Short mmCIF file of C-alpha atoms in Angstrom, two decimals:
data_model
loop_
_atom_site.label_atom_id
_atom_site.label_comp_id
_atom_site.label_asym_id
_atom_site.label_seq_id
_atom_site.Cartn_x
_atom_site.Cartn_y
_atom_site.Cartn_z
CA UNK B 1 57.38 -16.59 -8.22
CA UNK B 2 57.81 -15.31 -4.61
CA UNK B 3 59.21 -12.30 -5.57
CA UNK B 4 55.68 -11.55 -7.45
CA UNK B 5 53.76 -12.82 -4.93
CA UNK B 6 55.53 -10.63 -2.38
CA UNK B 7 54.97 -7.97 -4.96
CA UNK B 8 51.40 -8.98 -5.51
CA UNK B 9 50.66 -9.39 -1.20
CA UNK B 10 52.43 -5.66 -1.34
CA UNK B 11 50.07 -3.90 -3.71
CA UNK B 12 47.39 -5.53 -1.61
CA UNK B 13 48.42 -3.96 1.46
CA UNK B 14 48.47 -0.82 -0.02
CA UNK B 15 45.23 -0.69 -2.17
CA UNK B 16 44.11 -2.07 1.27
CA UNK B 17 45.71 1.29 3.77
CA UNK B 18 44.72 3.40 0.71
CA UNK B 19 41.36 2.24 0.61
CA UNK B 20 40.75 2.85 4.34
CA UNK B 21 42.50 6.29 4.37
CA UNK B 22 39.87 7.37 1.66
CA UNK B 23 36.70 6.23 3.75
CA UNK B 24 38.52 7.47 6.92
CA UNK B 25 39.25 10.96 5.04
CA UNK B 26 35.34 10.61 4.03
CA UNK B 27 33.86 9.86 7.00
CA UNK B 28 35.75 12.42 8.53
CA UNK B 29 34.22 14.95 5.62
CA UNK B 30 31.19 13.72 6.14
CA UNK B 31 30.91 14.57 9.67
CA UNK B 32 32.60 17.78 9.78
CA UNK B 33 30.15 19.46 7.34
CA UNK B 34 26.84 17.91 9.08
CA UNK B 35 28.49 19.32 11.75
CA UNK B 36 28.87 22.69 10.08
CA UNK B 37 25.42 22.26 8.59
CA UNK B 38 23.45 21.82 12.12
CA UNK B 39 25.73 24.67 13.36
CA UNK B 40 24.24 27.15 10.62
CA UNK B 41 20.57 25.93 10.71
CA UNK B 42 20.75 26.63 14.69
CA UNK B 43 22.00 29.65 14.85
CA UNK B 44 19.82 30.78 11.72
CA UNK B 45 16.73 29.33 13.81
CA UNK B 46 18.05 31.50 16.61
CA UNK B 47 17.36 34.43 14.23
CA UNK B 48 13.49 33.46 14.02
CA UNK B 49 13.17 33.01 18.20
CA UNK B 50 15.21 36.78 18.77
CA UNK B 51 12.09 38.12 16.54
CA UNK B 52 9.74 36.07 18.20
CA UNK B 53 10.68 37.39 21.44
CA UNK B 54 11.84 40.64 20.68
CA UNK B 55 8.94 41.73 18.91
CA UNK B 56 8.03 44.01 22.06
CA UNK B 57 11.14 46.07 21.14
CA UNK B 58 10.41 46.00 17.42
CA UNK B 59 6.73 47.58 17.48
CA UNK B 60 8.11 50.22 19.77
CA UNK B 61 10.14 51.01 16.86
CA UNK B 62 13.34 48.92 17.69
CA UNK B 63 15.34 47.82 14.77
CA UNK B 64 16.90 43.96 14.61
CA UNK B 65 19.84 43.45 12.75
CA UNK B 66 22.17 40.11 12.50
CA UNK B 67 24.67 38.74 9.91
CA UNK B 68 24.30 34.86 9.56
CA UNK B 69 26.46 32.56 7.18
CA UNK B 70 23.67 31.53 4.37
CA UNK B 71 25.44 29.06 2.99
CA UNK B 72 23.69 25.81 4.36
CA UNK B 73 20.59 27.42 5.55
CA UNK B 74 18.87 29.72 3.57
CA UNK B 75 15.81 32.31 4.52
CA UNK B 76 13.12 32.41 2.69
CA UNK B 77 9.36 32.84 2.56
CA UNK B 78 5.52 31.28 1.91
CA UNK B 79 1.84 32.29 1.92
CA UNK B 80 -0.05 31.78 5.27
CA UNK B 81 -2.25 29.35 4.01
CA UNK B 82 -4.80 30.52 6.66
CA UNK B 83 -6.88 33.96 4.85
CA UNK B 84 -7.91 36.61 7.73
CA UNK B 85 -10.94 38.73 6.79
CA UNK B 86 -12.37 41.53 9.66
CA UNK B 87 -15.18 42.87 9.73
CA UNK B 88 -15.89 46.14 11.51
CA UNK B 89 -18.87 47.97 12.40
CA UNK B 90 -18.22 51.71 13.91
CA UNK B 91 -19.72 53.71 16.41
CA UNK B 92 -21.42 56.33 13.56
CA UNK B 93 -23.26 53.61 12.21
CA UNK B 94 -20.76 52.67 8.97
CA UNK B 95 -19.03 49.44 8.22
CA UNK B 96 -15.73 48.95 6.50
CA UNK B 97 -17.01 47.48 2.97
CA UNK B 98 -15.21 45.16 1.97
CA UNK B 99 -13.95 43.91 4.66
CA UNK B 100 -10.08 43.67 5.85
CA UNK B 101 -8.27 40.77 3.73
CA UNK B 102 -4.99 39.80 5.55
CA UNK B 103 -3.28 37.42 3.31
CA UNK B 104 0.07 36.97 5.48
CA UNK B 105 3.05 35.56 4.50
CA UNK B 106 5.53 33.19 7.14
CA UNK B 107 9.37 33.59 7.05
CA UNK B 108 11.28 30.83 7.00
CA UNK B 109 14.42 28.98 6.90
CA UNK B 110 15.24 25.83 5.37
CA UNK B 111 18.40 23.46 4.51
CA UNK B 112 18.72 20.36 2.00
CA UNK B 113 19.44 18.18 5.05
CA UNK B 114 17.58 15.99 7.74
CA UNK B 115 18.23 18.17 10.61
CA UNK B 116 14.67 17.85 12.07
CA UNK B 117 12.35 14.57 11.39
CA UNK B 118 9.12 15.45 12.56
CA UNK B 119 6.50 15.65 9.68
CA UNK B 120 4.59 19.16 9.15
CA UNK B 121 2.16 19.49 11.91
CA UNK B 122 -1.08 20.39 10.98
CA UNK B 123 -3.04 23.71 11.11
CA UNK B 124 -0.06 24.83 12.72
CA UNK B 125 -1.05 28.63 10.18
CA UNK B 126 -4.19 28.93 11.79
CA UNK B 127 -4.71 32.15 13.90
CA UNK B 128 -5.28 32.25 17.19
CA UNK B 129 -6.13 34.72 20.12
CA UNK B 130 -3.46 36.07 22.10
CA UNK B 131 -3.33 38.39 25.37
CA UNK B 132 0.58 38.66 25.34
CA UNK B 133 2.76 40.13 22.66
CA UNK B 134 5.36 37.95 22.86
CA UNK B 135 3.16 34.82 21.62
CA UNK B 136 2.79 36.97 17.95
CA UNK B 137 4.70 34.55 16.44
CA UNK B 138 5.07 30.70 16.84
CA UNK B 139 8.01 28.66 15.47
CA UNK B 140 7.46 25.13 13.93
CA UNK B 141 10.21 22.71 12.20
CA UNK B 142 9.69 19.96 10.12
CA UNK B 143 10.77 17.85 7.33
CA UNK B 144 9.08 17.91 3.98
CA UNK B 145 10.08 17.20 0.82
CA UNK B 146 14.08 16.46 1.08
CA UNK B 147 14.10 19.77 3.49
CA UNK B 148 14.49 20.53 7.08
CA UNK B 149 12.26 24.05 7.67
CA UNK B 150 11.85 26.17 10.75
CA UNK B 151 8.78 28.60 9.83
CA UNK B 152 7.94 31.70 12.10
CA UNK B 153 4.13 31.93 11.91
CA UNK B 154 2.72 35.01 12.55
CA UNK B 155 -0.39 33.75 13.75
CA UNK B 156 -1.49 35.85 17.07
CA UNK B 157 -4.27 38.17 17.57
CA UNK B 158 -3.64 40.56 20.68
CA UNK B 159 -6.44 41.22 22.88
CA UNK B 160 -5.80 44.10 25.44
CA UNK B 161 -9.14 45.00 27.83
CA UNK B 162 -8.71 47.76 30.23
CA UNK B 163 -10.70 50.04 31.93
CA UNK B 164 -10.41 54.15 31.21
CA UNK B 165 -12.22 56.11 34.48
CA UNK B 166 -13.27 59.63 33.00
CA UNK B 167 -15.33 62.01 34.56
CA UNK B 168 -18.57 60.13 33.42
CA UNK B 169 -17.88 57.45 34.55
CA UNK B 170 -15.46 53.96 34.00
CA UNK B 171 -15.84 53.22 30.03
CA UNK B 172 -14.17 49.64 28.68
CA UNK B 173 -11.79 49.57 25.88
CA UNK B 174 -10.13 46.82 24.07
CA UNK B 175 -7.58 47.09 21.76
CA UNK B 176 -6.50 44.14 19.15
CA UNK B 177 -3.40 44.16 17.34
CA UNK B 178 -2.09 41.53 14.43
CA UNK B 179 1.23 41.82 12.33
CA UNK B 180 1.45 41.47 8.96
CA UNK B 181 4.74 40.13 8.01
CA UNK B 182 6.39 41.25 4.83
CA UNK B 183 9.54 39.89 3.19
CA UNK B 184 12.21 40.41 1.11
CA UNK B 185 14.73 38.48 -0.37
CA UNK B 186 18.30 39.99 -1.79
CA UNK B 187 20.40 36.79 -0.34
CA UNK B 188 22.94 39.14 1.18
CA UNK B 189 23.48 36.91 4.40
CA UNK B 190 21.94 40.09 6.57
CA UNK B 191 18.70 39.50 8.10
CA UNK B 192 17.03 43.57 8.79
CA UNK B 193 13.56 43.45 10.43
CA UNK B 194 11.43 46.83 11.39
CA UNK B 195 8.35 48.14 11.97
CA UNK B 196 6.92 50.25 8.54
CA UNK B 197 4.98 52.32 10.85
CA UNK B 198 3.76 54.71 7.58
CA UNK B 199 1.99 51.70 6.56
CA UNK B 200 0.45 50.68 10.07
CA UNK B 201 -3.26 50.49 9.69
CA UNK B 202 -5.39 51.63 12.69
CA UNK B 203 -9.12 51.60 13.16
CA UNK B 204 -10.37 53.53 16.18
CA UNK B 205 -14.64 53.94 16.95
CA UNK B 206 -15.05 50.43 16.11
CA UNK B 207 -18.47 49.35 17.95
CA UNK B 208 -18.17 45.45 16.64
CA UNK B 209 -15.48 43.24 15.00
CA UNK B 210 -15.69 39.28 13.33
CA UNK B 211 -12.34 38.41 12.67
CA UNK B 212 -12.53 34.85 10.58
CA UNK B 213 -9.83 32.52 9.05
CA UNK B 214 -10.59 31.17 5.83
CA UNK B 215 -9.05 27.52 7.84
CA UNK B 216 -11.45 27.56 11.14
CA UNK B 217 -13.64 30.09 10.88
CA UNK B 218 -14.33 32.78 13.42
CA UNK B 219 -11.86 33.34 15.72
CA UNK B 220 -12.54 36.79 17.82
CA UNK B 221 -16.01 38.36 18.22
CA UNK B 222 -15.75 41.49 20.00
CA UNK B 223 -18.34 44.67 20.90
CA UNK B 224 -17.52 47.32 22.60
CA UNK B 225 -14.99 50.29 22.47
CA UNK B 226 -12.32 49.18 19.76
CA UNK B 227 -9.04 49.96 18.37
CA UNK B 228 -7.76 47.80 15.61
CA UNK B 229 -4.21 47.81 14.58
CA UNK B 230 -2.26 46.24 11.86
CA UNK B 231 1.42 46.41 12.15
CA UNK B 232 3.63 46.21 9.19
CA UNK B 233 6.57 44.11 10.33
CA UNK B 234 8.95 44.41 7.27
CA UNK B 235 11.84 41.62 7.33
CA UNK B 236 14.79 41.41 4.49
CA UNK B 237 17.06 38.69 3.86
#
């Protein structure tokens, strides 16, 4: 009987060491790939803020170009839920009918893992007025739905007022610019984004402008001397 018992109290041990070297080997697992996880969504993020402040570079017709890992974190896209509709009245009398539809779309990244916490904030698509270029975009993360997301939103509406002396006189300009993002997904783990400038759209003449979200309603009124432009910011993933 003590030989079994020894036997028994041996088998113990050892169910015992193996059991802790599996949930040490685990934990250890566990770690390492949130570990690897946070690493990826970060540096993916990182991709969203270079645009965000590069995008000086990029309209001057500057390309950006970075590899990332998409594994963990993966790029995407979604509709602005925010519609933009301008409406311009020109110096000969005419008026662009219809008016300008921007339905934008917001590149993304996301990962099946609680990286951030913070819920969705809200109304973070609406537009907004802007008198710097590098606030074009904003960035938001949240968690929704079982995901972790870090959107770039681009949301800003440039206004630029300066004053032109000719020989009759000082005459006022203003010129407003938006982007309208456009995306494309191939999953290659190569993130490409440049200006399309045969696509840019630019109004010149214009005597009055109403540009209006579909989520708060007017946001720029403008008369005067007006260039419009609509810069085709094309980003594949």
């Amino acid at each position: 009987m003590k030989g079994v018992s020894e036997l028994v109290s041996l088998v113990i041990i050892a169910a015992g060491i193996v059991a802790v070297s599996v949930t040490i080997f685990l934990y250890a697992y566990w770690n390492t790939q949130q570990a690897n996880i946070v690493s990826e969504y970060s540096y993916t993020r990182s991709l969203l803020q270079f645009i965000q402040t590069s995008i000086e570079d990029i309209l001057r017709g500057g390309v950006f170009e970075r590899r990332y890992p998409g594994q963990n974190a993966l790029f995407g896209s979604r509709a602005m839920s925010c519609v933009l509709t301008i409406s311009l009245d020109f110096s000969n009398g005419t008026s662009e009918n219809p008016p300008v539809k921007i339905e934008n779309r917001v590149l993304r990244i996301g990962t099946r893992f609680p990286v951030v916490s913070s819920p969705r904030p809200m109304n973070m698509d609406r537009y907004r007025v802007i008198y710097d270029p590098k606030y074009f975009f904003e960035v938001y993360e949240y968690y929704e739905n079982g995901w972790s997301y870090a959107d770039l939103i681009p949301s800003g509406i440039l206004v630029k007022r300066y004053v032109v002396n000719t020989t009759k006189g000082a005459i006022n300009k203003t010129e407003i610019g938006l982007i309208l993002l456009n995306t494309t997904h191939y999953g290659s783990a190569y993130i490409r984004a440049r200006v399309e400038f045969d696509k840019n759209e630019v109004y010149t003449g214009v005597s009055h402008i109403v540009i209006a979200d579909s989520c708060s309603g007017v946001v720029l009124e403008e008369t005067g001397n007006i260039t419009l432009a609509i810069y085709h910011l094309s980003v594949t993933t």
